Amino acid sequence: MATAAPHHQAAGSPADAGTGLGEAAYQAVFDATVAADERIEPRDWMPDAYRATLVRQIAQHAHSEIIGMQPEANWITRAPSLRRKAILMAKVQDEAGHGLYLYSAAETLGTGRDELLDKLHSGRQKYSSIFNYPTLTWADVGAIGWLVDGAAITNQVPLCRCSYGPYARAMVRVCKEESFHQRQGYELLLALSRGTEAQHAMAQDAVDRWWWPSLMMFGPPDDESAHSAQSMEWKIKRHSNDELRRRFVDICVPQAASLGLTLPDPELRWNEERGHHDFGPIDWTEFKEVLKGNGPCNEQRITQRRRAHDEGAWVREAAAAHAAKHSTKATTHEGRAA
Amino acid sequence: MTQPAPVTQPAVTPPVTDTAAAVLALGDDALVLSHRLGEWAGHAPVLEEEVALANIALDLLGQARVLLGMAGDEDELAYLREERAFRNTQLVEQPNGDFAHTIARQLYFSTYHLLLHDRLARTDSELAPLAAKAVKEVAYHQDHAAQWTLRLGDGTEESHARMQRAVDALWRFTGELFAPVPGLPVDGAEIQERWTEQITDVLTRATLTVPTGPQTGAWSAGAGRQGVHTESFGRMLAEMQHLHRSHPGASW
């Protein structure tokens, strides 16, 4: 998927600056690279708007991994069996790792992790709206795995072919782990669904609460999506929001049936003509409110993130001070101070 | 100290054989410390530490599952025993506190854990193969704790003060680590000697002062192996066990 050492690399590099190629020529090389489905790499020339879009999208993606640890970590200390506890801890650990890959990918575009975290903490950059919903029961952990990770994978698999190389390669690794999490979530719900009456009810309640927010993860409808057309032209995005949402619904309906659970949408039914499921209207007012910061957990999530960062400041300062004192032997640990 | 008769505990209490006692002691240490480290998820000072602390917690949980599995049903033992039936040391149940407290707890415990497993691996105990496997993980835990002790101790004025407070505060729980455990064919005195050397070395390099107070201070400190714990432990178990206990007989 992600191609290494693209042969166009030298064309737009600063080394060519003296050869008389103007902006238009650089743009032409960029356009041709994208058109040929090849990768743009960090040292290639790229339009400023392309760079800015990628920084915004990758940072938001990284932030989502980090904030997304909270609703699940909420259940680590209460997981009902040691096996489930181990699975959940490993998952939350993977999410921190995904955040790290993604911040690294964003850094190849000339920004820094500190700067991005600062933008997250001050509300200037967003994270996925789904993580502003609370995890109220153990079954929510399963619903997040099945539906939220399922939606994330539907969104992210096409990103493995995204035109920006470092992002595409990060997505290959992320998607492998995400699909594992998704299967674990499904399996958790299956155990509940086939368990006691109370467990089954817990699973159904979780699916009822997470279904619509999961559909919102694909973003606004195509005719209201501000960045879609340009992102598709740049091959950052490969499919429209509505197209991915349809695909997700088509995948989930049979899975819900085999789970023995229902989806909370009376209008959901197969449309023979379209070859897709029809489904009911999404409450876009709720979506906009959550995006604006008025969801159930927006305040709590960002406060916890800021607190972890602020309360950890003395630790990062200590690491930096130690590294400075022992710079010759401490080089391998300096990264922690960043 | 006499122990009240168990009421609703299906677990092995007290253990029927010496090996079962050893297995439970080691398993409970790993289980409880893993739980405490799990509380850090989403709260660590830097992303790399989210990964590292979760990684150590997972290693310990893996060890706990194997050990408790040898003593009975891992979930029954973890979720249905009450406070007085747990055999972990009081050190591992201590609340996380700030990052320095967590690191001091890790330093004290992982240094002991590594020495213990290293010795145990070279005995003919039935725990020897487990110990041999755990050594690799525990060596990483010990290195992580020692490196952070150096950074915090020899970092800024604030981190130095916090680290010193942490090593002082947890010192009184360290003596229990070396008390003999039936079924554990390891000489506690010998481990204690090596432990003291190693801790002294790390603390000294970290520009910290080695605590001098008693290693089992208050009357109860050092009785975790007998099921006498500190107050925060019951609350920790309440959180850990409540869901499992709310659905008797359910499988997850």
XYZ file of C-alpha atoms in Angstrom:
590
model
C 0.000 0.000 0.000
C 2.458 2.623 1.119
C 5.160 2.858 -1.512
C 8.698 3.471 -0.399
C 11.206 5.755 -2.122
C 8.924 7.339 -4.708
C 10.890 8.145 -7.860
C 9.420 11.615 -8.151
C 11.036 12.666 -4.908
C 13.850 14.753 -6.336
C 11.588 16.730 -8.645
C 10.139 19.101 -6.121
C 12.906 19.084 -3.564
C 14.749 22.222 -2.493
C 17.777 20.959 -4.423
C 15.966 22.021 -7.586
C 15.406 25.510 -6.378
C 18.167 26.866 -8.571
C 17.049 25.187 -11.791
C 14.521 27.850 -12.611
C 11.374 25.854 -11.899
C 8.651 28.219 -10.799
C 5.694 27.673 -8.513
C 3.579 26.481 -11.437
C 6.117 23.825 -12.310
C 6.202 22.584 -8.724
C 2.429 22.502 -8.702
C 2.477 20.508 -11.927
C 4.852 17.934 -10.447
C 2.655 17.712 -7.342
C -0.515 17.301 -9.423
C 1.091 14.639 -11.583
C 2.271 12.733 -8.501
C -1.206 12.768 -7.009
C -2.803 11.860 -10.334
C -0.457 8.891 -10.708
C -1.482 7.650 -7.229
C 2.025 8.073 -5.971
C 2.995 9.392 -2.560
C 3.918 12.891 -1.523
C 6.815 12.691 0.928
C 7.904 15.196 3.620
C 10.647 16.847 1.576
C 8.528 17.225 -1.569
C 6.994 20.511 -2.520
C 3.304 20.678 -1.669
C 0.686 23.422 -1.767
C 0.368 25.315 1.526
C -3.315 24.455 1.743
C -2.528 20.731 1.282
C -0.021 20.940 4.139
C -2.474 22.827 6.370
C -5.293 20.375 5.657
C -3.081 17.432 6.489
C -1.787 19.011 9.686
C -5.364 19.676 10.765
C -6.588 16.189 9.883
C -3.634 14.216 11.265
C -3.549 16.276 14.463
C -7.267 15.803 14.980
C -6.781 12.105 14.395
C -3.923 11.969 16.936
C -5.947 13.951 19.475
C -8.848 11.532 19.015
C -6.619 8.607 19.941
C -5.485 10.386 23.096
C -8.878 11.659 24.229
C -10.354 8.324 23.149
C -8.346 6.595 25.865
C -10.537 8.211 28.529
C -13.958 6.642 27.970
C -12.381 3.191 27.890
C -9.840 3.725 30.656
C -12.906 4.612 32.725
C -13.581 0.847 32.912
C -10.080 -0.610 33.336
C -10.341 -0.714 37.120
C -13.816 -2.268 36.968
C -13.408 -4.823 34.168
C -15.350 -7.911 35.263
C -12.760 -10.583 34.479
C -8.978 -10.620 34.342
C -9.040 -11.627 30.683
C -11.227 -8.644 29.771
C -9.099 -6.373 31.909
C -5.958 -7.439 30.046
C -7.645 -6.909 26.666
C -8.851 -3.452 27.660
C -5.489 -2.361 29.065
C -3.773 -3.522 25.887
C -6.273 -1.598 23.814
C -5.824 1.648 25.711
C -2.067 1.183 25.424
C -2.425 0.721 21.647
C -4.343 3.995 21.477
C -1.504 5.879 23.145
C 0.792 4.243 20.595
C -1.457 5.321 17.722
C -1.380 8.857 19.080
C 2.412 8.703 19.021
C 2.569 7.450 15.385
C 0.158 10.149 14.309
C 1.954 12.987 16.097
C 5.129 11.774 14.381
C 3.363 11.824 11.013
C 2.127 15.364 11.723
C 5.652 16.416 12.695
C 6.916 15.534 9.213
C 4.824 18.494 8.021
C 6.823 20.946 10.085
C 4.802 21.156 13.277
C 5.637 19.806 16.757
C 3.840 17.581 19.240
C 3.984 20.264 21.946
C 2.390 22.797 19.642
C -0.360 20.359 18.642
C -1.091 19.372 22.239
C -1.257 23.029 23.132
C -3.872 23.525 20.399
C -5.859 20.575 21.729
C -5.732 21.879 25.281
C -6.801 25.361 24.262
C -9.630 24.092 22.067
C -8.110 25.373 18.812
C -7.954 21.835 17.411
C -10.675 19.242 17.730
C -10.940 15.534 18.355
C -13.620 13.094 17.262
C -17.034 14.051 18.659
C -17.749 10.446 19.608
C -15.489 10.625 22.663
C -17.757 13.208 24.243
C -20.225 10.466 25.105
C -19.959 8.715 28.484
C -19.241 5.028 29.102
C -21.988 4.185 31.572
C -21.811 0.403 31.693
C -19.313 -2.340 30.920
C -21.193 -3.068 27.682
C -20.209 0.382 26.435
C -16.657 -0.921 26.152
C -17.967 -3.543 23.724
C -20.122 -1.069 21.829
C -17.134 1.238 21.404
C -15.061 -1.637 20.055
C -17.707 -2.865 17.667
C -19.310 0.384 16.487
C -16.827 3.176 17.156
C -13.754 1.230 16.085
C -15.800 -0.234 13.245
C -16.662 3.246 12.004
C -13.065 4.360 12.484
C -11.806 1.447 10.379
C -14.334 2.174 7.613
C -12.979 5.732 7.578
C -9.337 4.782 7.915
C -8.809 1.861 5.580
C -9.045 4.188 2.540
C -6.494 6.448 4.275
C -3.929 3.669 3.865
C -3.921 4.861 0.217
C -3.873 8.547 1.120
C -1.565 10.674 -1.053
C 0.634 11.722 1.881
C 3.131 8.911 2.516
C 3.758 9.240 6.273
C 0.022 9.393 7.008
C -0.740 6.441 4.737
C 1.962 4.336 6.372
C 0.813 5.237 9.886
C -2.700 4.173 8.874
C -1.513 0.734 7.764
C -0.245 0.044 11.274
C -3.189 1.692 13.003
C -5.781 -0.201 10.953
C -4.254 -3.592 11.742
C -4.588 -2.964 15.462
C -7.991 -1.283 15.166
C -9.513 -4.244 13.368
C -8.280 -6.445 16.189
C -9.954 -4.126 18.722
C -13.132 -4.155 16.700
C -13.311 -7.959 16.765
C -12.674 -7.935 20.516
C -15.526 -5.460 21.012
C -17.844 -7.618 18.954
C -16.836 -10.674 20.950
C -17.422 -8.817 24.241
C -20.952 -7.901 23.149
C -21.583 -11.437 21.947
C -20.670 -12.810 25.381
C -23.083 -10.351 26.995
C -25.819 -10.949 24.467
C -25.637 -14.702 25.094
C -25.212 -14.251 28.841
C -27.801 -13.598 31.514
C -30.894 -11.509 30.897
C -29.280 -8.580 32.705
C -26.156 -8.861 30.565
C -28.198 -9.001 27.359
C -30.123 -5.893 28.418
C -26.856 -4.139 29.209
C -25.547 -4.921 25.695
C -28.739 -3.728 24.007
C -28.773 -0.512 26.008
C -25.172 0.218 25.018
C -25.870 -0.358 21.314
C -28.954 1.856 21.574
C -26.853 4.690 22.984
C -23.811 4.334 20.670
C -25.461 3.652 17.309
C -26.353 7.188 16.231
C -23.187 8.830 17.563
C -21.230 6.218 15.580
C -23.021 7.187 12.368
C -22.097 10.806 13.080
C -18.407 9.840 13.050
C -18.487 9.979 9.238
C -19.062 13.711 9.425
C -21.760 15.957 7.982
C -23.743 14.980 4.876
C -21.880 15.442 1.575
C -23.670 18.658 0.659
C -22.562 20.271 3.939
C -19.012 18.967 4.143
C -16.695 21.951 3.811
C -13.406 20.187 3.069
C -14.569 17.100 1.205
C -14.245 18.140 -2.452
C -10.732 19.500 -2.074
C -9.592 16.541 0.046
C -10.894 14.113 -2.548
C -9.130 15.991 -5.305
C -5.894 15.736 -3.338
C -6.564 12.047 -2.664
C -6.318 12.622 1.060
C -9.872 11.408 1.120
C -11.054 8.627 -1.190
C -14.777 8.386 -0.513
C -17.469 10.816 0.540
C -18.880 10.924 4.080
C -22.258 9.589 3.001
C -20.715 6.811 0.940
C -18.643 5.591 3.913
C -21.622 5.904 6.236
C -23.740 3.742 3.882
C -20.967 1.177 3.716
C -20.791 1.090 7.531
C -24.534 0.610 7.938
C -24.499 -2.223 5.405
C -21.718 -3.925 7.370
C -23.371 -3.461 10.777
C -26.883 -4.698 10.023
C -25.973 -8.378 9.576
C -23.477 -8.175 12.441
C -26.179 -6.870 14.777
C -28.397 -9.755 13.711
C -25.727 -12.321 14.500
C -25.117 -10.606 17.828
C -28.805 -11.049 18.619
C -29.144 -7.289 19.161
C -31.258 -4.686 17.408
C -30.258 -1.302 16.029
C -32.338 1.619 17.346
C -33.732 2.776 14.007
C -37.317 1.923 13.000
C -36.634 3.082 9.432
C -33.736 0.731 8.905
C -34.466 -1.695 6.067
C -32.889 -3.212 2.975
C -33.513 -1.313 -0.262
C -33.350 -3.797 -3.091
C -33.235 -1.088 -5.736
C -30.281 0.798 -4.273
C -28.544 -2.307 -3.017
C -28.085 -0.600 0.351
C -29.958 -0.212 3.607
C -32.196 2.794 4.030
C -31.906 4.345 7.450
C -33.552 7.110 9.466
C -32.448 10.738 9.681
C -29.453 11.651 11.827
C -29.951 14.336 14.467
C -27.491 16.863 13.080
C -28.478 19.377 15.755
C -27.033 17.059 18.370
C -23.911 16.578 16.239
C -23.378 20.344 15.967
C -23.931 20.865 19.678
C -21.347 18.201 20.533
C -18.882 19.770 18.064
C -19.450 23.148 19.653
C -18.453 21.740 23.031
C -21.912 21.104 24.444
C -21.849 17.293 24.417
C -22.195 15.265 27.606
C -18.443 14.937 28.310
C -16.652 17.686 26.342
C -15.765 19.632 29.457
C -14.736 16.561 31.432
C -12.529 15.110 28.664
C -10.553 18.262 28.019
C -10.245 19.033 31.719
C -8.778 15.611 32.415
C -6.370 15.935 29.481
C -5.231 19.371 30.632
C -4.880 18.198 34.205
C -2.736 15.205 33.205
C -0.570 17.554 31.165
C -0.327 20.274 33.822
C 0.262 17.870 36.691
C 2.927 16.147 34.597
C 4.802 19.377 33.857
C 7.269 18.917 36.714
C 8.031 15.387 35.458
C 8.786 16.602 31.929
C 10.874 19.464 33.331
C 12.805 16.989 35.477
C 13.492 14.762 32.477
C 14.675 17.735 30.441
C 16.886 19.022 33.268
C 18.360 15.568 33.811
C 19.025 15.130 30.113
C 20.750 18.520 29.963
C 22.992 17.606 32.927
C 23.867 14.222 31.511
C 23.660 14.983 27.810
C 26.439 12.631 26.799
C 24.996 9.536 28.413
C 21.330 10.415 28.497
C 20.696 10.942 24.790
C 18.513 7.855 24.470
C 16.107 9.234 27.055
C 15.837 12.775 25.841
C 12.760 12.020 23.782
C 10.706 11.649 26.931
C 11.354 15.236 27.811
C 9.959 16.557 24.551
C -3.442 -12.362 64.993
C -6.328 -14.770 64.410
C -8.257 -14.652 61.209
C -12.069 -14.680 61.263
C -13.633 -17.632 59.518
C -14.400 -16.939 55.869
C -18.084 -16.417 55.216
C -18.832 -16.334 51.503
C -15.385 -16.975 50.149
C -15.042 -19.808 47.680
C -11.361 -19.034 47.417
C -8.527 -20.970 48.902
C -8.293 -19.376 52.352
C -6.012 -20.188 53.974
C -4.021 -22.011 51.306
C -3.867 -25.743 51.776
C -0.258 -26.257 50.780
C 2.888 -24.210 51.057
C 3.166 -23.869 47.285
C -0.373 -22.535 47.144
C 0.569 -19.945 49.759
C 3.572 -18.854 47.711
C 1.563 -18.769 44.516
C -1.083 -16.607 46.116
C 1.466 -14.236 47.643
C 3.218 -13.669 44.322
C -0.025 -13.652 42.341
C -1.654 -11.078 44.614
C 1.414 -8.822 44.481
C 1.247 -8.829 40.686
C -2.546 -8.456 40.544
C -2.718 -5.528 42.953
C 0.242 -3.608 41.537
C -1.121 -4.122 38.027
C -4.432 -2.643 39.148
C -2.751 0.411 40.655
C -0.774 0.996 37.454
C -3.975 0.610 35.436
C -5.357 3.613 37.313
C -2.768 5.759 35.519
C -4.323 5.182 32.080
C -5.198 8.571 30.629
C -3.422 10.472 33.415
C 0.296 9.997 32.706
C 2.643 12.998 32.447
C 3.731 12.164 28.900
C 2.387 9.834 26.191
C 5.415 7.554 26.317
C 4.562 6.887 29.958
C 0.976 5.977 29.071
C 2.529 3.232 26.983
C 5.184 2.236 29.523
C 2.923 2.094 32.598
C 0.238 0.164 30.722
C 2.908 -2.184 29.430
C 4.185 -2.916 32.952
C 0.609 -3.301 34.225
C -0.074 -5.826 31.469
C 3.063 -7.831 32.218
C 2.065 -8.003 35.876
C -1.513 -8.918 35.068
C -0.225 -11.712 32.843
C 1.921 -13.007 35.699
C -1.000 -12.732 38.129
C -3.268 -14.719 35.835
C -0.811 -17.588 35.553
C -0.167 -17.666 39.306
C -3.801 -17.368 40.387
C -4.651 -19.993 37.793
C -2.292 -22.362 39.599
C -4.088 -21.697 42.894
C -7.652 -21.999 41.572
C -9.968 -20.023 39.314
C -8.317 -16.687 38.502
C -11.561 -14.716 38.519
C -12.928 -16.271 41.700
C -9.653 -15.500 43.421
C -9.455 -11.946 42.112
C -13.088 -10.941 42.414
C -14.635 -12.950 45.222
C -12.078 -12.827 47.985
C -12.439 -10.131 50.577
C -9.694 -7.896 51.790
C -8.580 -10.159 54.625
C -7.967 -13.046 52.249
C -5.504 -11.198 50.006
C -1.834 -12.042 50.523
C -0.107 -9.176 48.717
C 2.425 -7.000 50.455
C 1.193 -3.647 51.670
C 3.716 -1.910 49.415
C 1.940 -2.797 46.171
C -1.479 -1.667 47.409
C -0.265 1.848 48.259
C -2.135 4.525 46.287
C -0.381 5.954 43.236
C 0.128 9.416 44.716
C 2.109 11.645 42.374
C 4.394 10.264 39.677
C 7.308 10.183 42.148
C 5.326 7.957 44.551
C 4.447 5.609 41.727
C 8.086 5.470 40.645
C 9.353 4.917 44.214
C 6.872 2.052 44.644
C 8.023 0.635 41.300
C 11.679 0.982 42.235
C 11.303 -0.762 45.571
C 9.059 -3.502 44.262
C 10.663 -4.210 40.912
C 14.142 -4.399 42.453
C 12.810 -6.995 44.888
C 10.787 -8.709 42.148
C 13.819 -9.058 39.905
C 16.044 -10.447 42.668
C 13.297 -12.834 43.743
C 12.621 -14.161 40.255
C 16.295 -14.418 39.473
C 16.803 -16.606 42.557
C 13.582 -18.536 42.117
C 14.449 -19.377 38.516
C 17.515 -21.234 39.757
C 15.691 -23.437 42.281
C 13.879 -26.721 41.663
C 10.582 -25.149 42.739
C 7.633 -25.723 40.452
C 7.587 -21.920 40.160
C 11.066 -21.903 38.599
C 9.922 -21.977 34.944
C 7.492 -19.105 35.578
C 10.203 -17.133 37.312
C 12.583 -17.684 34.398
C 10.006 -16.233 32.024
C 9.129 -13.329 34.306
C 12.766 -12.263 34.758
C 12.841 -10.716 31.273
C 9.753 -8.619 31.959
C 10.739 -7.649 35.460
C 14.225 -6.562 34.357
C 12.523 -4.050 32.087
C 10.305 -2.833 34.935
C 13.336 -2.371 37.171
C 15.235 -0.457 34.503
C 12.241 1.809 33.880
C 11.919 2.600 37.590
C 15.652 3.144 38.085
C 15.904 5.467 35.064
C 12.998 7.569 36.297
C 14.432 7.660 39.823
C 17.618 9.113 38.329
C 15.721 11.654 36.244
C 13.496 12.796 39.080
C 16.120 12.674 41.815
C 18.740 14.408 39.697
C 16.368 16.611 37.724
C 14.978 19.861 39.108
C 14.763 21.059 42.683
C 11.053 20.247 42.742
C 11.433 16.761 41.291
C 14.266 16.042 43.729
C 12.098 17.068 46.695
C 9.142 15.032 45.465
C 11.261 11.959 44.829
C 12.852 12.198 48.266
C 9.415 12.496 49.894
C 8.227 9.451 47.969
C 11.154 7.179 48.836
C 10.840 8.261 52.483
C 7.085 7.710 52.636
C 7.184 4.193 51.169
C 10.275 3.009 53.014
C 8.333 1.549 55.942
C 6.577 -0.878 53.608
C 9.781 -2.408 52.245
C 10.684 -4.687 55.170
C 7.764 -6.968 54.461
C 9.230 -7.899 51.077
C 11.863 -10.016 52.795
C 9.735 -11.876 55.312
C 9.741 -15.623 54.647
C 6.831 -16.954 52.597
C 5.999 -20.652 53.074
C 6.658 -22.506 49.842
C 9.002 -19.890 48.445
C 12.491 -21.419 48.526
C 14.339 -18.112 48.533
C 16.418 -16.682 51.347
C 14.803 -13.369 52.286
C 17.875 -12.136 54.147
C 20.079 -12.690 51.125
C 17.628 -10.853 48.870
C 17.395 -8.028 51.356
C 21.143 -7.573 51.335
C 21.309 -7.347 47.545
C 18.184 -5.169 47.472
C 19.676 -2.697 49.925
C 22.899 -2.516 47.882
C 21.023 -1.895 44.656
C 18.576 0.616 46.095
C 21.430 2.465 47.797
C 23.281 2.595 44.488
C 20.311 3.975 42.522
C 19.274 6.486 45.196
C 22.833 7.687 45.620
C 23.305 8.163 41.887
C 19.992 10.017 41.895
C 21.478 12.385 44.524
C 18.853 11.174 47.016
C 19.297 10.188 50.638
C 18.660 6.555 51.525
C 15.908 6.511 54.177
C 17.031 5.391 57.605
C 13.767 4.746 59.447
C 12.410 1.308 60.307
C 11.406 -0.749 57.281
C 8.299 -1.970 59.053
C 7.174 1.062 60.983
C 3.655 1.016 62.394
C 2.278 -2.010 64.202
C 0.474 -3.291 61.122
C 3.006 -2.438 58.459
C 4.367 -5.627 57.052
C 1.330 -7.796 57.629
C -0.088 -7.892 54.104
C 1.070 -11.479 53.674
C -1.168 -12.337 56.648
C -4.147 -10.539 55.119
C -3.835 -7.379 57.198
C -3.897 -4.471 54.795
C -3.944 -0.677 54.777
C -7.188 1.281 54.575
C -7.151 2.275 50.920
C -6.970 -1.376 49.870
C -10.611 -2.161 50.698
C -11.765 0.737 48.558
C -9.551 -0.432 45.711
C -11.133 -3.898 45.908
C -14.638 -2.414 46.044
C -14.015 -0.747 42.710
C -12.276 -3.752 41.207
C -14.882 -6.294 42.268
C -18.205 -4.501 42.154
C -19.296 -5.399 38.623
C -18.245 -9.034 38.903
C -20.030 -9.338 42.251
C -23.167 -7.631 40.905
C -23.746 -10.482 38.455
C -23.161 -13.705 40.396
C -22.401 -16.660 38.186
C -22.291 -14.631 34.966
C -19.515 -15.172 32.471
C -17.889 -12.301 30.651
